[in-house]
């Protein structure tokens, strides 16, 4: 077990204050969007001075263990992050495993450099992801059921929108086809027509908001649509955002996004874990490269009623004077548990594969074999598969996330 030094990612949507306040540092001089705890070659964490991916490459059997190697080869299957969004992220989706393998090979054959701005596929892996809120966290996640979208469109009473409402025929069997038809129509209409449509929707939204209760779900959506249009005038992402679930997570709540689910995080800080990938297909709300045809290829148009996931009692740690919550997901690449200990609480974490343990509140002392590390918020340890059980002692009320495959 050794300290794992995170890799910082500075994106324009990040926050100068959220992560610095968590880790006890002054306000950053530029937006700090993410801290990466993992072995992705684009930004590997380090153990001492050695990149984690190089450490794993040198001894995959001891670092990953037999089970993880058998399932995932010589690559750490997950990537954990601290994410802090001051502004909305791009409207995006991630590919399936088969789509990623095909896209990665295709762009390699085309000679597109891995660091090129127009590169879609940075690796050959899928990217299902889970995010657990540390603060109130606002996200747009997955197409909402069409019954709600019809309700929203009817309330807007916008003549420019009426012709597109006709695409939303009744019947659950037609829901995915309806969404596919409407979304692909919107992202391919001429820019002048798109501008007219968005302006009309925003005008109708402003009028409707004058009479909607503040806690009406439609009010939250419309306020966001207006804000997005101010940030990205006439952007096709504004239309896409009109079709998505708008969700506010409270600390400890989580949502899961499978491959192909359109989404954009809007504001807040959380712990994110995903398959070990950096593949993103963008459709708007960003100055970065947007590839609409490729996005359309990977999108899943099945509506989601609610992308939140319900926690279960965690079984990865034996706990005294605290709790362990698990966030179950339908993929094998990662598991995430949240360990919350009262002062002087303890836990024992057994494992047969690698672990990343990330402290997000309080102070914890971790021991494995003869190694002991004290973690403060934002600090993490790497625990190879060959190391023994990890004992956690909380010197104050603490929160620790446990990532494993």
GROMACS .gro file of C-alpha atoms in nm:
model
  405
    1UNK     CA    1   0.000   0.000   0.000
    2UNK     CA    2   0.134   0.340  -0.104
    3UNK     CA    3   0.012   0.697  -0.143
    4UNK     CA    4  -0.144   0.757  -0.485
    5UNK     CA    5  -0.079   1.105  -0.622
    6UNK     CA    6  -0.367   1.227  -0.838
    7UNK     CA    7  -0.339   1.382  -1.183
    8UNK     CA    8  -0.504   1.725  -1.219
    9UNK     CA    9  -0.725   1.814  -1.515
   10UNK     CA   10  -0.798   2.181  -1.583
   11UNK     CA   11  -1.105   2.227  -1.803
   12UNK     CA   12  -1.300   2.547  -1.856
   13UNK     CA   13  -1.612   2.411  -1.681
   14UNK     CA   14  -1.420   2.333  -1.360
   15UNK     CA   15  -1.426   2.521  -1.031
   16UNK     CA   16  -1.156   2.734  -0.874
   17UNK     CA   17  -1.293   2.664  -0.526
   18UNK     CA   18  -1.471   2.327  -0.487
   19UNK     CA   19  -1.177   2.086  -0.493
   20UNK     CA   20  -0.933   2.333  -0.329
   21UNK     CA   21  -1.176   2.379  -0.038
   22UNK     CA   22  -1.216   2.002  -0.002
   23UNK     CA   23  -0.840   1.943   0.011
   24UNK     CA   24  -0.767   2.250   0.223
   25UNK     CA   25  -0.586   2.461  -0.033
   26UNK     CA   26  -0.634   2.822  -0.149
   27UNK     CA   27  -0.855   2.912  -0.442
   28UNK     CA   28  -0.697   2.787  -0.765
   29UNK     CA   29  -0.568   3.032  -1.023
   30UNK     CA   30  -0.756   2.844  -1.299
   31UNK     CA   31  -1.054   2.608  -1.306
   32UNK     CA   32  -0.974   2.268  -1.153
   33UNK     CA   33  -1.224   2.024  -1.301
   34UNK     CA   34  -1.100   1.678  -1.204
   35UNK     CA   35  -0.845   1.484  -1.003
   36UNK     CA   36  -0.777   1.142  -1.157
   37UNK     CA   37  -0.694   0.841  -0.941
   38UNK     CA   38  -0.603   0.566  -1.183
   39UNK     CA   39  -0.379   0.433  -1.457
   40UNK     CA   40  -0.523   0.579  -1.777
   41UNK     CA   41  -0.225   0.667  -1.999
   42UNK     CA   42  -0.368   1.013  -2.076
   43UNK     CA   43  -0.316   1.122  -1.714
   44UNK     CA   44  -0.193   0.844  -1.485
   45UNK     CA   45  -0.165   0.892  -1.112
   46UNK     CA   46   0.178   0.835  -0.965
   47UNK     CA   47   0.312   0.621  -0.684
   48UNK     CA   48   0.618   0.808  -0.568
   49UNK     CA   49   0.760   0.924  -0.901
   50UNK     CA   50   0.637   0.627  -1.103
   51UNK     CA   51   0.320   0.642  -1.314
   52UNK     CA   52   0.067   0.386  -1.196
   53UNK     CA   53   0.026   0.238  -1.544
   54UNK     CA   54   0.403   0.176  -1.560
   55UNK     CA   55   0.396   0.017  -1.214
   56UNK     CA   56   0.119  -0.218  -1.327
   57UNK     CA   57   0.294  -0.298  -1.656
   58UNK     CA   58   0.607  -0.401  -1.467
   59UNK     CA   59   0.429  -0.656  -1.246
   60UNK     CA   60   0.063  -0.709  -1.347
   61UNK     CA   61   0.034  -1.034  -1.156
   62UNK     CA   62   0.113  -0.881  -0.817
   63UNK     CA   63  -0.052  -0.544  -0.885
   64UNK     CA   64  -0.379  -0.670  -1.035
   65UNK     CA   65  -0.407  -1.026  -0.913
   66UNK     CA   66  -0.515  -1.343  -1.089
   67UNK     CA   67  -0.890  -1.275  -1.098
   68UNK     CA   68  -0.866  -0.921  -1.239
   69UNK     CA   69  -0.601  -1.029  -1.491
   70UNK     CA   70  -0.822  -1.313  -1.609
   71UNK     CA   71  -1.117  -1.079  -1.661
   72UNK     CA   72  -0.945  -0.763  -1.790
   73UNK     CA   73  -0.593  -0.850  -1.896
   74UNK     CA   74  -0.299  -0.643  -1.776
   75UNK     CA   75  -0.496  -0.319  -1.743
   76UNK     CA   76  -0.658  -0.164  -1.436
   77UNK     CA   77  -1.026  -0.180  -1.531
   78UNK     CA   78  -1.149   0.132  -1.353
   79UNK     CA   79  -1.072   0.502  -1.318
   80UNK     CA   80  -1.180   0.706  -1.016
   81UNK     CA   81  -1.212   1.084  -1.015
   82UNK     CA   82  -1.301   1.383  -0.802
   83UNK     CA   83  -1.514   1.600  -1.031
   84UNK     CA   84  -1.610   1.964  -0.971
   85UNK     CA   85  -1.835   2.145  -1.218
   86UNK     CA   86  -1.885   2.519  -1.182
   87UNK     CA   87  -2.040   2.535  -1.530
   88UNK     CA   88  -2.217   2.277  -1.748
   89UNK     CA   89  -2.013   2.008  -1.919
   90UNK     CA   90  -2.065   1.927  -2.285
   91UNK     CA   91  -2.368   1.731  -2.400
   92UNK     CA   92  -2.211   1.390  -2.448
   93UNK     CA   93  -2.231   1.012  -2.456
   94UNK     CA   94  -1.980   0.730  -2.434
   95UNK     CA   95  -1.943   0.426  -2.661
   96UNK     CA   96  -2.001   0.060  -2.591
   97UNK     CA   97  -1.702  -0.174  -2.585
   98UNK     CA   98  -1.760  -0.287  -2.945
   99UNK     CA   99  -1.808   0.072  -3.064
  100UNK     CA  100  -1.492   0.185  -2.886
  101UNK     CA  101  -1.283  -0.095  -3.035
  102UNK     CA  102  -1.408  -0.018  -3.385
  103UNK     CA  103  -1.370   0.359  -3.349
  104UNK     CA  104  -1.024   0.338  -3.194
  105UNK     CA  105  -0.898   0.111  -3.473
  106UNK     CA  106  -1.058   0.331  -3.740
  107UNK     CA  107  -0.901   0.654  -3.612
  108UNK     CA  108  -0.564   0.480  -3.578
  109UNK     CA  109  -0.588   0.372  -3.943
  110UNK     CA  110  -0.676   0.729  -4.038
  111UNK     CA  111  -0.357   0.848  -3.868
  112UNK     CA  112  -0.531   1.080  -3.621
  113UNK     CA  113  -0.290   1.151  -3.337
  114UNK     CA  114  -0.411   1.047  -2.991
  115UNK     CA  115  -0.368   1.405  -2.869
  116UNK     CA  116  -0.538   1.567  -3.170
  117UNK     CA  117  -0.835   1.792  -3.093
  118UNK     CA  118  -1.051   1.604  -3.345
  119UNK     CA  119  -0.980   1.262  -3.193
  120UNK     CA  120  -1.295   1.092  -3.061
  121UNK     CA  121  -1.156   0.759  -2.941
  122UNK     CA  122  -0.859   0.787  -2.704
  123UNK     CA  123  -0.867   0.415  -2.625
  124UNK     CA  124  -1.054   0.095  -2.711
  125UNK     CA  125  -1.267   0.072  -2.397
  126UNK     CA  126  -1.626   0.148  -2.306
  127UNK     CA  127  -1.708   0.406  -2.039
  128UNK     CA  128  -2.007   0.329  -1.820
  129UNK     CA  129  -1.992   0.565  -1.523
  130UNK     CA  130  -2.126   0.624  -1.175
  131UNK     CA  131  -2.121   0.954  -0.988
  132UNK     CA  132  -2.186   0.999  -0.615
  133UNK     CA  133  -2.265   1.352  -0.501
  134UNK     CA  134  -2.045   1.518  -0.239
  135UNK     CA  135  -2.240   1.844  -0.266
  136UNK     CA  136  -2.581   1.911  -0.416
  137UNK     CA  137  -2.523   1.793  -0.771
  138UNK     CA  138  -2.730   1.890  -1.074
  139UNK     CA  139  -2.718   1.664  -1.380
  140UNK     CA  140  -2.901   1.610  -1.706
  141UNK     CA  141  -2.901   1.235  -1.756
  142UNK     CA  142  -3.069   1.021  -2.019
  143UNK     CA  143  -3.376   1.088  -2.231
  144UNK     CA  144  -3.683   1.133  -2.010
  145UNK     CA  145  -4.003   0.937  -2.081
  146UNK     CA  146  -4.196   1.097  -2.365
  147UNK     CA  147  -4.511   1.143  -2.157
  148UNK     CA  148  -4.325   1.405  -1.953
  149UNK     CA  149  -4.175   1.566  -2.262
  150UNK     CA  150  -4.522   1.597  -2.416
  151UNK     CA  151  -4.637   1.760  -2.093
  152UNK     CA  152  -4.349   2.008  -2.113
  153UNK     CA  153  -4.411   2.087  -2.481
  154UNK     CA  154  -4.784   2.136  -2.422
  155UNK     CA  155  -4.712   2.376  -2.136
  156UNK     CA  156  -4.472   2.578  -2.351
  157UNK     CA  157  -4.746   2.627  -2.613
  158UNK     CA  158  -4.483   2.735  -2.867
  159UNK     CA  159  -4.601   2.743  -3.233
  160UNK     CA  160  -4.248   2.685  -3.366
  161UNK     CA  161  -4.232   2.368  -3.156
  162UNK     CA  162  -4.568   2.235  -3.272
  163UNK     CA  163  -4.441   2.077  -3.595
  164UNK     CA  164  -4.189   1.874  -3.397
  165UNK     CA  165  -4.448   1.771  -3.138
  166UNK     CA  166  -4.623   1.584  -3.417
  167UNK     CA  167  -4.326   1.343  -3.423
  168UNK     CA  168  -4.409   1.228  -3.071
  169UNK     CA  169  -4.680   0.973  -3.137
  170UNK     CA  170  -4.852   0.787  -2.855
  171UNK     CA  171  -4.747   0.439  -2.747
  172UNK     CA  172  -4.459   0.298  -2.546
  173UNK     CA  173  -4.345   0.080  -2.834
  174UNK     CA  174  -4.274   0.391  -3.041
  175UNK     CA  175  -4.092   0.584  -2.768
  176UNK     CA  176  -3.732   0.508  -2.875
  177UNK     CA  177  -3.813   0.566  -3.243
  178UNK     CA  178  -3.981   0.896  -3.154
  179UNK     CA  179  -3.678   1.013  -2.960
  180UNK     CA  180  -3.439   0.905  -3.233
  181UNK     CA  181  -3.643   1.086  -3.500
  182UNK     CA  182  -3.683   1.408  -3.301
  183UNK     CA  183  -3.323   1.429  -3.178
  184UNK     CA  184  -3.164   1.348  -3.514
  185UNK     CA  185  -3.395   1.600  -3.681
  186UNK     CA  186  -3.301   1.872  -3.437
  187UNK     CA  187  -2.927   1.822  -3.464
  188UNK     CA  188  -2.933   1.833  -3.843
  189UNK     CA  189  -3.166   2.128  -3.914
  190UNK     CA  190  -3.004   2.433  -4.080
  191UNK     CA  191  -2.849   2.680  -3.838
  192UNK     CA  192  -3.093   2.961  -3.922
  193UNK     CA  193  -3.391   2.734  -3.853
  194UNK     CA  194  -3.228   2.610  -3.533
  195UNK     CA  195  -3.172   2.966  -3.414
  196UNK     CA  196  -3.534   3.056  -3.480
  197UNK     CA  197  -3.659   2.746  -3.298
  198UNK     CA  198  -3.437   2.799  -2.993
  199UNK     CA  199  -3.528   3.167  -2.969
  200UNK     CA  200  -3.897   3.078  -2.982
  201UNK     CA  201  -3.856   2.810  -2.714
  202UNK     CA  202  -3.662   3.045  -2.486
  203UNK     CA  203  -3.927   3.318  -2.527
  204UNK     CA  204  -4.202   3.069  -2.446
  205UNK     CA  205  -4.003   2.940  -2.148
  206UNK     CA  206  -3.962   3.289  -2.005
  207UNK     CA  207  -4.336   3.352  -2.031
  208UNK     CA  208  -4.426   3.016  -1.879
  209UNK     CA  209  -4.190   3.067  -1.586
  210UNK     CA  210  -4.387   3.373  -1.480
  211UNK     CA  211  -4.677   3.145  -1.382
  212UNK     CA  212  -4.507   2.819  -1.281
  213UNK     CA  213  -4.446   2.736  -0.914
  214UNK     CA  214  -4.074   2.740  -0.841
  215UNK     CA  215  -4.079   2.375  -0.735
  216UNK     CA  216  -4.251   2.251  -1.052
  217UNK     CA  217  -4.014   2.013  -1.235
  218UNK     CA  218  -4.077   2.202  -1.558
  219UNK     CA  219  -3.955   2.526  -1.399
  220UNK     CA  220  -3.615   2.375  -1.321
  221UNK     CA  221  -3.580   2.248  -1.678
  222UNK     CA  222  -3.678   2.581  -1.832
  223UNK     CA  223  -3.446   2.785  -1.611
  224UNK     CA  224  -3.162   2.559  -1.721
  225UNK     CA  225  -3.257   2.587  -2.090
  226UNK     CA  226  -3.252   2.965  -2.065
  227UNK     CA  227  -2.914   2.959  -1.888
  228UNK     CA  228  -2.765   2.720  -2.144
  229UNK     CA  229  -2.878   2.943  -2.430
  230UNK     CA  230  -2.711   3.241  -2.263
  231UNK     CA  231  -2.386   3.045  -2.232
  232UNK     CA  232  -2.405   2.880  -2.577
  233UNK     CA  233  -2.640   3.088  -2.795
  234UNK     CA  234  -2.826   2.888  -3.062
  235UNK     CA  235  -2.632   2.571  -2.976
  236UNK     CA  236  -2.795   2.242  -3.072
  237UNK     CA  237  -2.717   2.121  -2.720
  238UNK     CA  238  -2.990   2.352  -2.590
  239UNK     CA  239  -3.244   2.146  -2.783
  240UNK     CA  240  -3.093   1.820  -2.665
  241UNK     CA  241  -3.111   1.937  -2.305
  242UNK     CA  242  -3.485   1.991  -2.348
  243UNK     CA  243  -3.533   1.612  -2.382
  244UNK     CA  244  -3.328   1.492  -2.083
  245UNK     CA  245  -3.403   1.408  -1.722
  246UNK     CA  246  -3.298   1.698  -1.501
  247UNK     CA  247  -3.193   1.561  -1.163
  248UNK     CA  248  -3.063   1.713  -0.840
  249UNK     CA  249  -2.869   1.469  -0.623
  250UNK     CA  250  -2.815   1.531  -0.255
  251UNK     CA  251  -2.483   1.430  -0.093
  252UNK     CA  252  -2.452   1.052  -0.091
  253UNK     CA  253  -2.702   1.002  -0.375
  254UNK     CA  254  -2.579   0.862  -0.705
  255UNK     CA  255  -2.667   0.804  -1.067
  256UNK     CA  256  -2.540   0.552  -1.319
  257UNK     CA  257  -2.502   0.604  -1.693
  258UNK     CA  258  -2.453   0.310  -1.927
  259UNK     CA  259  -2.294   0.338  -2.270
  260UNK     CA  260  -2.488   0.551  -2.516
  261UNK     CA  261  -2.683   0.755  -2.261
  262UNK     CA  262  -2.687   1.125  -2.349
  263UNK     CA  263  -2.598   1.344  -2.052
  264UNK     CA  264  -2.432   1.657  -1.921
  265UNK     CA  265  -2.337   1.739  -1.564
  266UNK     CA  266  -2.438   2.094  -1.477
  267UNK     CA  267  -2.308   2.190  -1.133
  268UNK     CA  268  -2.163   2.036  -0.821
  269UNK     CA  269  -1.890   1.809  -0.689
  270UNK     CA  270  -1.883   1.433  -0.669
  271UNK     CA  271  -1.679   1.114  -0.673
  272UNK     CA  272  -1.696   0.954  -1.016
  273UNK     CA  273  -1.591   0.604  -1.114
  274UNK     CA  274  -1.596   0.455  -1.462
  275UNK     CA  275  -1.441   0.193  -1.681
  276UNK     CA  276  -1.082   0.290  -1.757
  277UNK     CA  277  -1.153   0.509  -2.060
  278UNK     CA  278  -1.145   0.867  -2.184
  279UNK     CA  279  -1.378   0.824  -2.482
  280UNK     CA  280  -1.627   1.109  -2.522
  281UNK     CA  281  -1.859   1.184  -2.815
  282UNK     CA  282  -1.982   1.543  -2.789
  283UNK     CA  283  -2.298   1.695  -2.934
  284UNK     CA  284  -2.289   2.054  -2.812
  285UNK     CA  285  -2.254   2.295  -2.518
  286UNK     CA  286  -1.877   2.306  -2.559
  287UNK     CA  287  -1.595   2.483  -2.744
  288UNK     CA  288  -1.433   2.140  -2.791
  289UNK     CA  289  -1.461   1.917  -3.095
  290UNK     CA  290  -1.820   1.814  -3.173
  291UNK     CA  291  -1.886   1.513  -3.396
  292UNK     CA  292  -2.263   1.485  -3.441
  293UNK     CA  293  -2.261   1.189  -3.684
  294UNK     CA  294  -2.041   0.984  -3.449
  295UNK     CA  295  -2.254   1.079  -3.148
  296UNK     CA  296  -2.570   0.968  -3.327
  297UNK     CA  297  -2.408   0.630  -3.398
  298UNK     CA  298  -2.345   0.554  -3.032
  299UNK     CA  299  -2.663   0.696  -2.875
  300UNK     CA  300  -2.913   0.475  -2.696
  301UNK     CA  301  -3.261   0.625  -2.737
  302UNK     CA  302  -3.433   0.414  -2.471
  303UNK     CA  303  -3.580   0.658  -2.219
  304UNK     CA  304  -3.483   0.639  -1.851
  305UNK     CA  305  -3.748   0.703  -1.590
  306UNK     CA  306  -3.490   0.772  -1.321
  307UNK     CA  307  -3.112   0.714  -1.354
  308UNK     CA  308  -3.059   0.727  -0.978
  309UNK     CA  309  -2.940   0.407  -0.814
  310UNK     CA  310  -3.033   0.289  -0.467
  311UNK     CA  311  -2.760   0.207  -0.220
  312UNK     CA  312  -2.726  -0.125  -0.043
  313UNK     CA  313  -2.545  -0.229   0.270
  314UNK     CA  314  -2.183  -0.271   0.166
  315UNK     CA  315  -2.010  -0.601   0.222
  316UNK     CA  316  -1.656  -0.499   0.128
  317UNK     CA  317  -1.564  -0.388   0.480
  318UNK     CA  318  -1.622  -0.508   0.835
  319UNK     CA  319  -1.716  -0.192   1.022
  320UNK     CA  320  -1.733  -0.086   1.385
  321UNK     CA  321  -1.887   0.250   1.474
  322UNK     CA  322  -1.977   0.343   1.120
  323UNK     CA  323  -2.149   0.231   0.800
  324UNK     CA  324  -2.054   0.095   0.460
  325UNK     CA  325  -2.282   0.169   0.163
  326UNK     CA  326  -2.252   0.001  -0.176
  327UNK     CA  327  -2.356   0.150  -0.510
  328UNK     CA  328  -2.457  -0.151  -0.723
  329UNK     CA  329  -2.401  -0.118  -1.099
  330UNK     CA  330  -2.470  -0.358  -1.389
  331UNK     CA  331  -2.107  -0.375  -1.506
  332UNK     CA  332  -1.804  -0.572  -1.387
  333UNK     CA  333  -1.534  -0.308  -1.443
  334UNK     CA  334  -1.581  -0.138  -1.108
  335UNK     CA  335  -1.746  -0.146  -0.769
  336UNK     CA  336  -1.774   0.150  -0.535
  337UNK     CA  337  -1.845   0.159  -0.162
  338UNK     CA  338  -1.868   0.457   0.070
  339UNK     CA  339  -1.727   0.401   0.417
  340UNK     CA  340  -1.843   0.652   0.682
  341UNK     CA  341  -1.684   0.624   1.023
  342UNK     CA  342  -1.745   0.809   1.346
  343UNK     CA  343  -1.443   0.931   1.542
  344UNK     CA  344  -1.248   0.622   1.655
  345UNK     CA  345  -1.449   0.403   1.417
  346UNK     CA  346  -1.269   0.119   1.243
  347UNK     CA  347  -1.306  -0.097   0.935
  348UNK     CA  348  -1.124  -0.390   0.779
  349UNK     CA  349  -1.121  -0.416   0.398
  350UNK     CA  350  -1.042  -0.756   0.248
  351UNK     CA  351  -0.963  -0.790  -0.123
  352UNK     CA  352  -0.832  -1.021  -0.393
  353UNK     CA  353  -0.771  -0.747  -0.649
  354UNK     CA  354  -0.636  -0.391  -0.650
  355UNK     CA  355  -0.798  -0.113  -0.448
  356UNK     CA  356  -0.801   0.264  -0.459
  357UNK     CA  357  -0.914   0.419  -0.131
  358UNK     CA  358  -0.996   0.790  -0.146
  359UNK     CA  359  -1.056   1.006   0.162
  360UNK     CA  360  -1.320   1.279   0.113
  361UNK     CA  361  -1.382   1.396   0.472
  362UNK     CA  362  -1.206   1.384   0.807
  363UNK     CA  363  -0.883   1.195   0.862
  364UNK     CA  364  -0.816   0.823   0.839
  365UNK     CA  365  -0.518   0.605   0.922
  366UNK     CA  366  -0.479   0.306   0.690
  367UNK     CA  367  -0.260   0.005   0.762
  368UNK     CA  368  -0.173  -0.291   0.541
  369UNK     CA  369   0.105  -0.520   0.655
  370UNK     CA  370   0.388  -0.299   0.775
  371UNK     CA  371   0.271   0.007   0.578
  372UNK     CA  372   0.067   0.284   0.739
  373UNK     CA  373  -0.062   0.600   0.567
  374UNK     CA  374  -0.266   0.889   0.707
  375UNK     CA  375  -0.516   1.034   0.461
  376UNK     CA  376  -0.679   1.375   0.457
  377UNK     CA  377  -0.950   1.484   0.209
  378UNK     CA  378  -0.841   1.439  -0.151
  379UNK     CA  379  -0.566   1.191  -0.066
  380UNK     CA  380  -0.575   0.829  -0.178
  381UNK     CA  381  -0.377   0.507  -0.156
  382UNK     CA  382  -0.304   0.234  -0.409
  383UNK     CA  383  -0.335  -0.117  -0.270
  384UNK     CA  384  -0.198  -0.393  -0.497
  385UNK     CA  385  -0.376  -0.726  -0.510
  386UNK     CA  386  -0.079  -0.890  -0.340
  387UNK     CA  387  -0.110  -0.672  -0.028
  388UNK     CA  388  -0.302  -0.794   0.272
  389UNK     CA  389  -0.622  -0.669   0.432
  390UNK     CA  390  -0.645  -0.293   0.488
  391UNK     CA  391  -0.737  -0.166   0.834
  392UNK     CA  392  -0.896   0.179   0.856
  393UNK     CA  393  -0.899   0.387   1.175
  394UNK     CA  394  -1.081   0.720   1.184
  395UNK     CA  395  -0.912   0.986   1.394
  396UNK     CA  396  -1.217   1.209   1.330
  397UNK     CA  397  -1.556   1.161   1.167
  398UNK     CA  398  -1.454   1.051   0.818
  399UNK     CA  399  -1.565   0.944   0.473
  400UNK     CA  400  -1.369   0.710   0.251
  401UNK     CA  401  -1.456   0.571  -0.094
  402UNK     CA  402  -1.337   0.222  -0.184
  403UNK     CA  403  -1.293   0.145  -0.555
  404UNK     CA  404  -1.231  -0.207  -0.682
  405UNK     CA  405  -1.307  -0.436  -0.974
   0.00000   0.00000   0.00000
